[in-house]
mmCIF file of N, CA, C and O in Angstrom:
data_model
loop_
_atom_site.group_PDB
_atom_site.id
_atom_site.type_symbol
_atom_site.label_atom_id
_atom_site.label_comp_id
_atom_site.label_asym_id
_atom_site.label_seq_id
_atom_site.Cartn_x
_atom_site.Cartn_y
_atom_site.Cartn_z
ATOM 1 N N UNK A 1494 -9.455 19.349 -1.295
ATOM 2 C CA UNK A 1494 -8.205 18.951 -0.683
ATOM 3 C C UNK A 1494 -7.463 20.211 -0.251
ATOM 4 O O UNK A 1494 -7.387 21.211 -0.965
ATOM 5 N N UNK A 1495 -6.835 20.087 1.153
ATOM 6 C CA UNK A 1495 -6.357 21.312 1.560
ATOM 7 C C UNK A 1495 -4.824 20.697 1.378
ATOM 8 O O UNK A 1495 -4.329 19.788 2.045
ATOM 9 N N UNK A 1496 -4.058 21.621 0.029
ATOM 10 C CA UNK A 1496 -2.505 21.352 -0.324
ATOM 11 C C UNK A 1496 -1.991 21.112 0.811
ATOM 12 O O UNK A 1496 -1.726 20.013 1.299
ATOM 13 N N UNK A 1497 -1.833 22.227 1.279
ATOM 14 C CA UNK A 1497 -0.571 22.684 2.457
ATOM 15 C C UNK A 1497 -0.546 21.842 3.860
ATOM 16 O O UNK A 1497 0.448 21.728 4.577
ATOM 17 N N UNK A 1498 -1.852 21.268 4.113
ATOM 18 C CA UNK A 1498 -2.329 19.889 5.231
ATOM 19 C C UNK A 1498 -1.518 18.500 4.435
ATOM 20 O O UNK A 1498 -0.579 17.934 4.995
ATOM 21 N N UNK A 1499 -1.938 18.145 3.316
ATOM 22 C CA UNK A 1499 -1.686 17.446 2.821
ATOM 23 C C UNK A 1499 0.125 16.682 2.441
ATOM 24 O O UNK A 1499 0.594 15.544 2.471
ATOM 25 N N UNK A 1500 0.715 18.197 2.078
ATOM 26 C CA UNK A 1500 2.147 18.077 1.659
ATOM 27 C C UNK A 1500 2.893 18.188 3.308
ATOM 28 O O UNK A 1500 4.049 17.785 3.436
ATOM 29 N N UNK A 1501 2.359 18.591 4.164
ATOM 30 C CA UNK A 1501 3.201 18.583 6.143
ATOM 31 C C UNK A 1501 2.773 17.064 6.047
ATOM 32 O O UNK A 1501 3.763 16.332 6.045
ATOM 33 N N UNK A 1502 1.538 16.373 5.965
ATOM 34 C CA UNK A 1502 1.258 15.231 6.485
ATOM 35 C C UNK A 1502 2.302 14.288 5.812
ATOM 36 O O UNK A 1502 2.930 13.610 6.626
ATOM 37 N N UNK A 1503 2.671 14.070 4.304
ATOM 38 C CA UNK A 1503 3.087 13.478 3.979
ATOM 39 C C UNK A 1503 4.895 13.800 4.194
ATOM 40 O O UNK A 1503 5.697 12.868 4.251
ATOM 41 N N UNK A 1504 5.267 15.098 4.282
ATOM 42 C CA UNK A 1504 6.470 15.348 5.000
ATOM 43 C C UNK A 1504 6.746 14.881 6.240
ATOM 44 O O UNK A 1504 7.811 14.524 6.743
ATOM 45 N N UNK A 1505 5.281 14.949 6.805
ATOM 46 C CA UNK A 1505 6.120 14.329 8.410
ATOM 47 C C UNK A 1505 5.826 12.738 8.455
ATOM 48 O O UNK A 1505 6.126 12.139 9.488
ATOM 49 N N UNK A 1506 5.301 12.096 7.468
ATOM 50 C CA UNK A 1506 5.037 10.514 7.441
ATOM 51 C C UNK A 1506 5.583 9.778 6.321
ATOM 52 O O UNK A 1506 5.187 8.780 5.719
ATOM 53 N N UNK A 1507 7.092 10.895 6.138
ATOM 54 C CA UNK A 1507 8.217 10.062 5.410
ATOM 55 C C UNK A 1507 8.608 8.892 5.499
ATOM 56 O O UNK A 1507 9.483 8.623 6.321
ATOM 57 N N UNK A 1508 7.900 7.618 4.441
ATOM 58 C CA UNK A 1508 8.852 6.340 5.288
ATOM 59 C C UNK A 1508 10.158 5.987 5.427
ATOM 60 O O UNK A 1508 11.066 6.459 4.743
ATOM 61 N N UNK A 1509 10.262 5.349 6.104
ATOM 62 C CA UNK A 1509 12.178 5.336 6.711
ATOM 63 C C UNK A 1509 12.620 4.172 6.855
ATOM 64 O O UNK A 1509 11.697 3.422 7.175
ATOM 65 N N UNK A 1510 13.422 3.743 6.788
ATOM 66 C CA UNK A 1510 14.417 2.912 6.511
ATOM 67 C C UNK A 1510 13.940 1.318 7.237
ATOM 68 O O UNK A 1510 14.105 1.449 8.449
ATOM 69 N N UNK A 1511 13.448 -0.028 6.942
ATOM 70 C CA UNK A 1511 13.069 -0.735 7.625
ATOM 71 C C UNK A 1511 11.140 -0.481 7.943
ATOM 72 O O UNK A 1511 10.532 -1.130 8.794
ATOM 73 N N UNK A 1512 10.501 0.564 7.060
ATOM 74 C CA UNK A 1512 9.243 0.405 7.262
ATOM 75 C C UNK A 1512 8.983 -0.848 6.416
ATOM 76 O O UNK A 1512 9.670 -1.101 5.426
ATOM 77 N N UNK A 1513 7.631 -1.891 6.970
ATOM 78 C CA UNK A 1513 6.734 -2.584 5.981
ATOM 79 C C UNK A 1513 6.619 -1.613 4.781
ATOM 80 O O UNK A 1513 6.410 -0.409 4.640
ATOM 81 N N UNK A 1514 6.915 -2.981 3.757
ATOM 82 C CA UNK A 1514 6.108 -2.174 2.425
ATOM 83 C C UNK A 1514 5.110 -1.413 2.044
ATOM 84 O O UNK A 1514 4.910 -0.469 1.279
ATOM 85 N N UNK A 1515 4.315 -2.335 3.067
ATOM 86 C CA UNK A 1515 2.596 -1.787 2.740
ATOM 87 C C UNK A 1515 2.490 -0.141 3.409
ATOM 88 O O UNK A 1515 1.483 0.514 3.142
ATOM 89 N N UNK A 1516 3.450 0.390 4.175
ATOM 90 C CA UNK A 1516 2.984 1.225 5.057
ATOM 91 C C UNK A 1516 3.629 2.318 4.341
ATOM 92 O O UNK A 1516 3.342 3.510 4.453
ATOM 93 N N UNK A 1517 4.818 1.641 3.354
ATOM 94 C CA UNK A 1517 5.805 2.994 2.308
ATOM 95 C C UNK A 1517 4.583 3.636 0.481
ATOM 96 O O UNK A 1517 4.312 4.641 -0.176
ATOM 97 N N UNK A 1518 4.282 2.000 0.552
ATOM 98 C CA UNK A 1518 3.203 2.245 -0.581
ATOM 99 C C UNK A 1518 2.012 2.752 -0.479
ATOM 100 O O UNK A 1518 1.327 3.223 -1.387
ATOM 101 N N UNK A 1519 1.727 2.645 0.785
ATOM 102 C CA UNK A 1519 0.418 3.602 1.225
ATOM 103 C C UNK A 1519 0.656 5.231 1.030
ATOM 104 O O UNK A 1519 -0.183 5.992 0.548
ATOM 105 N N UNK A 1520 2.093 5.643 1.548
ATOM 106 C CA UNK A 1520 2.706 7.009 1.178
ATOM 107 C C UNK A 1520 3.016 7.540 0.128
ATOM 108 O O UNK A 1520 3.199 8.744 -0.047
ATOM 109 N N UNK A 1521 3.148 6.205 -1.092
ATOM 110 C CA UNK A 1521 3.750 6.426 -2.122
ATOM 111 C C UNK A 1521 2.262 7.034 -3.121
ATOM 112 O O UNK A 1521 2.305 7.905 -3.991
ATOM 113 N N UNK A 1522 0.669 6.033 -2.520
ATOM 114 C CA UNK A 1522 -0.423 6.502 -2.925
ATOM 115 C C UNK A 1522 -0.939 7.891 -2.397
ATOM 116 O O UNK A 1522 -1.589 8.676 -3.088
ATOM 117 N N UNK A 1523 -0.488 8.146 -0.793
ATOM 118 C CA UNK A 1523 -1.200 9.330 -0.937
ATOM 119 C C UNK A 1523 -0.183 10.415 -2.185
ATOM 120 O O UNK A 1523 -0.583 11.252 -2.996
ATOM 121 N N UNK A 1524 0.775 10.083 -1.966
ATOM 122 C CA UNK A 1524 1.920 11.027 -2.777
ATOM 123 C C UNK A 1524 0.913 11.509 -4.207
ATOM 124 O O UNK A 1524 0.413 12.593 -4.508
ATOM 125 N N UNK A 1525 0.900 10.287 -4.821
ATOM 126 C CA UNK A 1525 0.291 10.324 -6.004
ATOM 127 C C UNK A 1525 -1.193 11.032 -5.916
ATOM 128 O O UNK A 1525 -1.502 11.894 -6.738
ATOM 129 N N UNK A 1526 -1.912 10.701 -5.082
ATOM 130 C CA UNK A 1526 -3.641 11.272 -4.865
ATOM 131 C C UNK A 1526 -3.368 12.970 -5.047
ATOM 132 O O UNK A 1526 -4.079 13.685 -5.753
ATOM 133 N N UNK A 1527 -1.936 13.549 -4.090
ATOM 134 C CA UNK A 1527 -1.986 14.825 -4.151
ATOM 135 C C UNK A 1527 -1.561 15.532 -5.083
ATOM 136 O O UNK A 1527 -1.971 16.664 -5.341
ATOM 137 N N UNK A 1528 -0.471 14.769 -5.831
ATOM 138 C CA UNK A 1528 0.073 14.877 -7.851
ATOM 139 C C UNK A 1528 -0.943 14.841 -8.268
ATOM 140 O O UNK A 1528 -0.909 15.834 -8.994
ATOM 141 N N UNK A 1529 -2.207 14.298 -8.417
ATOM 142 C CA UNK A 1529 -3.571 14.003 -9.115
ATOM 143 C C UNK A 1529 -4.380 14.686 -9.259
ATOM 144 O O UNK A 1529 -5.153 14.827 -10.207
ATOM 145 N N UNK A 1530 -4.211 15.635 -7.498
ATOM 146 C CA UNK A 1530 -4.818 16.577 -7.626
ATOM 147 C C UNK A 1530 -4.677 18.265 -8.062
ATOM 148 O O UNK A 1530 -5.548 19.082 -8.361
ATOM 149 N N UNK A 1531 -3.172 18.390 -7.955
ATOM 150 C CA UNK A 1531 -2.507 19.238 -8.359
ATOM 151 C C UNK A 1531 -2.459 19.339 -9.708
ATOM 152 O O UNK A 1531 -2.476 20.524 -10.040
ATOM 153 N N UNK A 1532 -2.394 18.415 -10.841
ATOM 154 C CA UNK A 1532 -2.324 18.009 -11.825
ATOM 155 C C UNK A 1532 -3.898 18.574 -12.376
ATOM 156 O O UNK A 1532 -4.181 19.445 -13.199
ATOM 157 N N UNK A 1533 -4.588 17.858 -11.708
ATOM 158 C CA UNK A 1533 -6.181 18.646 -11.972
ATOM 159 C C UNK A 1533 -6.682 19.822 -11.822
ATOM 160 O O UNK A 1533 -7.896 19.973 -11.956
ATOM 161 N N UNK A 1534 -5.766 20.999 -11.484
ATOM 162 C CA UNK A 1534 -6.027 22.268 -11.353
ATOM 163 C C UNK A 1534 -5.729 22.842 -12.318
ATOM 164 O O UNK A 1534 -5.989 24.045 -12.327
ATOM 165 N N UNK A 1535 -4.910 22.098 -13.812
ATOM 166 C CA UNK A 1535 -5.385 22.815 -14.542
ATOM 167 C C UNK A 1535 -3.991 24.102 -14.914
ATOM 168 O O UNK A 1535 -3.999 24.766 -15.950
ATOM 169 N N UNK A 1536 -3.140 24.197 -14.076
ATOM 170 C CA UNK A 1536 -2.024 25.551 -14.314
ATOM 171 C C UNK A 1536 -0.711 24.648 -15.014
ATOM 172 O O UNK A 1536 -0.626 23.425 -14.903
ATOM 173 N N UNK A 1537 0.153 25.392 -15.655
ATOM 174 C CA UNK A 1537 0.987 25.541 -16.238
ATOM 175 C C UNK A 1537 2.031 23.902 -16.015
ATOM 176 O O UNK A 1537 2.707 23.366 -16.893
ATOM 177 N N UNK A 1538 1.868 23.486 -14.741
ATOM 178 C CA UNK A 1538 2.458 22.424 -14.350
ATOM 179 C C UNK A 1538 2.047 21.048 -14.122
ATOM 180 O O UNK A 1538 2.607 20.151 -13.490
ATOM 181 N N UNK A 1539 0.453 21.077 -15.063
ATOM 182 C CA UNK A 1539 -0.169 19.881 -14.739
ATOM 183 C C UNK A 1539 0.518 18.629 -15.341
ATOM 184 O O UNK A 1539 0.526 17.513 -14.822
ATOM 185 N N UNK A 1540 1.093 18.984 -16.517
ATOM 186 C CA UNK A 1540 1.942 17.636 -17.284
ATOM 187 C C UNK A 1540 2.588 16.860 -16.038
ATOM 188 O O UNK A 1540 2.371 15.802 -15.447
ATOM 189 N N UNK A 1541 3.550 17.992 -15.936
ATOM 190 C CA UNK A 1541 4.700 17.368 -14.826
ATOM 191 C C UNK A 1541 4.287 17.191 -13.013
ATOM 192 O O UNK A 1541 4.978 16.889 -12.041
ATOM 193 N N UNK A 1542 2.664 17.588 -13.196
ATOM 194 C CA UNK A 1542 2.204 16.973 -12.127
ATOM 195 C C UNK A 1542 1.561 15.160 -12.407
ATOM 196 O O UNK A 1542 1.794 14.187 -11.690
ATOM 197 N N UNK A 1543 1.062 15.191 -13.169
ATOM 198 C CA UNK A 1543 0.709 14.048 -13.595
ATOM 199 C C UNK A 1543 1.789 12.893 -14.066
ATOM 200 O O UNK A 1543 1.424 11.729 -13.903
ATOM 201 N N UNK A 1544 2.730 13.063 -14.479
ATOM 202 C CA UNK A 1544 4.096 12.893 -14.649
ATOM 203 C C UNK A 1544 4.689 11.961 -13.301
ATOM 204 O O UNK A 1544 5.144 10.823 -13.182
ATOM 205 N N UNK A 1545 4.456 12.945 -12.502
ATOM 206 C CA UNK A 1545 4.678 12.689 -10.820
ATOM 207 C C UNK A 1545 4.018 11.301 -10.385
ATOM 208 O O UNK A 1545 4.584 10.224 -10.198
ATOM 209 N N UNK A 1546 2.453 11.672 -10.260
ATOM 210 C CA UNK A 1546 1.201 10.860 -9.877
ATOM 211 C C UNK A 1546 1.495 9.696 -10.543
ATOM 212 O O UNK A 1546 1.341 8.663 -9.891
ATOM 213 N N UNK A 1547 1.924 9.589 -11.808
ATOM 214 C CA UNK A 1547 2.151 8.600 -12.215
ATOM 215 C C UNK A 1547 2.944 7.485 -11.904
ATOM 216 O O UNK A 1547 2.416 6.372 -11.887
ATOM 217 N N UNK A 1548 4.308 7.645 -11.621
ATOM 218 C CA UNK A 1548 5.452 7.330 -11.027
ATOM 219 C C UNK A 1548 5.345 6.807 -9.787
ATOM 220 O O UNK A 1548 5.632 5.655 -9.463
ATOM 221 N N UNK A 1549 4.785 7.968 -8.859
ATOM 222 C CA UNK A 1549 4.677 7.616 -7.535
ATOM 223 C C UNK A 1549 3.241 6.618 -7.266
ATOM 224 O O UNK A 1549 2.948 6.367 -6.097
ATOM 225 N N UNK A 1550 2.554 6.185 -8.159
ATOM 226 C CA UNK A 1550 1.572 5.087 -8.101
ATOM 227 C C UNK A 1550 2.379 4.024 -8.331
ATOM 228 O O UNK A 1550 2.352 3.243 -7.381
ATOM 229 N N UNK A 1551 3.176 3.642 -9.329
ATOM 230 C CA UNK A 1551 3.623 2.809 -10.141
ATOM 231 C C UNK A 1551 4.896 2.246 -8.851
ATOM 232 O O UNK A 1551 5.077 1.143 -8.333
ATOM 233 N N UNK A 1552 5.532 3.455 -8.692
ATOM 234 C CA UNK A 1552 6.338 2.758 -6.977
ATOM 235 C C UNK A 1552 5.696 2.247 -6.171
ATOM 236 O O UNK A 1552 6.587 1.638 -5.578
ATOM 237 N N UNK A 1553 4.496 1.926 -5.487
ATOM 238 C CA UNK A 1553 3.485 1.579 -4.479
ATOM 239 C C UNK A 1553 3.336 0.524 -5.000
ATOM 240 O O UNK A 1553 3.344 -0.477 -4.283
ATOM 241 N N UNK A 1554 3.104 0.368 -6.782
ATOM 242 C CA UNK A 1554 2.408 -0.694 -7.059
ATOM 243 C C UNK A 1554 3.880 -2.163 -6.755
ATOM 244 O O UNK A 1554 4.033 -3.201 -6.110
ATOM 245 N N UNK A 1555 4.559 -1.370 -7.635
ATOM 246 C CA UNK A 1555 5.838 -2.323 -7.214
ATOM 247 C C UNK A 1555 6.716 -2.548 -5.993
ATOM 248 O O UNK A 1555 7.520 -3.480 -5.991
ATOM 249 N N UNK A 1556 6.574 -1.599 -4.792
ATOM 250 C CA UNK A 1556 6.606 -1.888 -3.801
ATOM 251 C C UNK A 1556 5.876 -3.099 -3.103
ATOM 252 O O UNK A 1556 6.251 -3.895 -2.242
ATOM 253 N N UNK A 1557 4.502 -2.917 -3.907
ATOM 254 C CA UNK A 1557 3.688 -4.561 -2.837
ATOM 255 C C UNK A 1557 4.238 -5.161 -3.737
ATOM 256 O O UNK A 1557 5.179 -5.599 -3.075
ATOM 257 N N UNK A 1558 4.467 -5.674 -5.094
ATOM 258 C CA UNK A 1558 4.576 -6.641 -5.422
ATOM 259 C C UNK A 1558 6.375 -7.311 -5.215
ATOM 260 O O UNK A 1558 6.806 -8.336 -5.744
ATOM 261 N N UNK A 1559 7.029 -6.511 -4.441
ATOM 262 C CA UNK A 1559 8.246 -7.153 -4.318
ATOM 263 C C UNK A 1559 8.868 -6.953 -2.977
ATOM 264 O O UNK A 1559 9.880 -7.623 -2.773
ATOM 265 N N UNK A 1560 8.503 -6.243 -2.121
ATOM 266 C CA UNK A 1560 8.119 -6.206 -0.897
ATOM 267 C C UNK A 1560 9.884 -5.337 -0.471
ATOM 268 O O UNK A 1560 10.529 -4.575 -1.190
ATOM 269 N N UNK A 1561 10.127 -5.707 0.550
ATOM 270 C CA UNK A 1561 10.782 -4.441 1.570
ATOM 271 C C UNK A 1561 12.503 -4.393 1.395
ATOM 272 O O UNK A 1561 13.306 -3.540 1.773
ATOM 273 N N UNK A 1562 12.637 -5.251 0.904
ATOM 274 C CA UNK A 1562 14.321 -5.717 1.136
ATOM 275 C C UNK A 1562 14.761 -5.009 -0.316
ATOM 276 O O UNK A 1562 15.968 -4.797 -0.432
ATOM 277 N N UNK A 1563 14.098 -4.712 -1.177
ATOM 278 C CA UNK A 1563 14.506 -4.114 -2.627
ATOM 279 C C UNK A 1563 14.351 -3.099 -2.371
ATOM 280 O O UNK A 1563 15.279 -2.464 -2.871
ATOM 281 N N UNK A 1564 13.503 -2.272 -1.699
ATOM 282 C CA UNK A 1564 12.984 -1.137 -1.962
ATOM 283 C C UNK A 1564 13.275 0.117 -1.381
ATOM 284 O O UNK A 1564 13.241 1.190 -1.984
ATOM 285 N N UNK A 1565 13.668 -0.112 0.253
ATOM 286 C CA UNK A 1565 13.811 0.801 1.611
ATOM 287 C C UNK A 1565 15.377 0.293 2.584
ATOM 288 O O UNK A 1565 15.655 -0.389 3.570
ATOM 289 N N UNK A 1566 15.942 0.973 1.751
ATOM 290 C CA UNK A 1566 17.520 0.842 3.150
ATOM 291 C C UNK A 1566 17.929 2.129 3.055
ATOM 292 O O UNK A 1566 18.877 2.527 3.730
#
């Protein structure tokens, strides 16, 4: 995984205000894939990378299950 590709992509595919759920929780997974992977390297900050990954899965997950009007204004 190339970090620095990864953290622009997801900076510039911030969801915004009135996106579908599915399209904020898709962001909310890559979010987490790149906490996961950061977390797996192993340095000084993996707790509180995993910490992260965690969270930001757990938003995606509850994003589909309650959809757009709770989640994104």
């Amino acid at each position: 995984m190339n970090v620095v590709e990864e953290m622009t992509e997801l900076a510039f595919a911030r969801p915004q205000p009135g996106d579908p759920p599915e399209r904020v929780a898709r962001w909310y997974l890559a979010k987490s894939r790149l906490h996961e992977y950061l977390a797996g390297c192993g340095d000084r900050d993996a707790e509180m990378e995993l910490r992260l990954a965690v969270s930001a899965r757990a938003h995606a997950d509850d994003l589909l299950g309650r959809g757009v009007r709770e989640h994104v204004a």
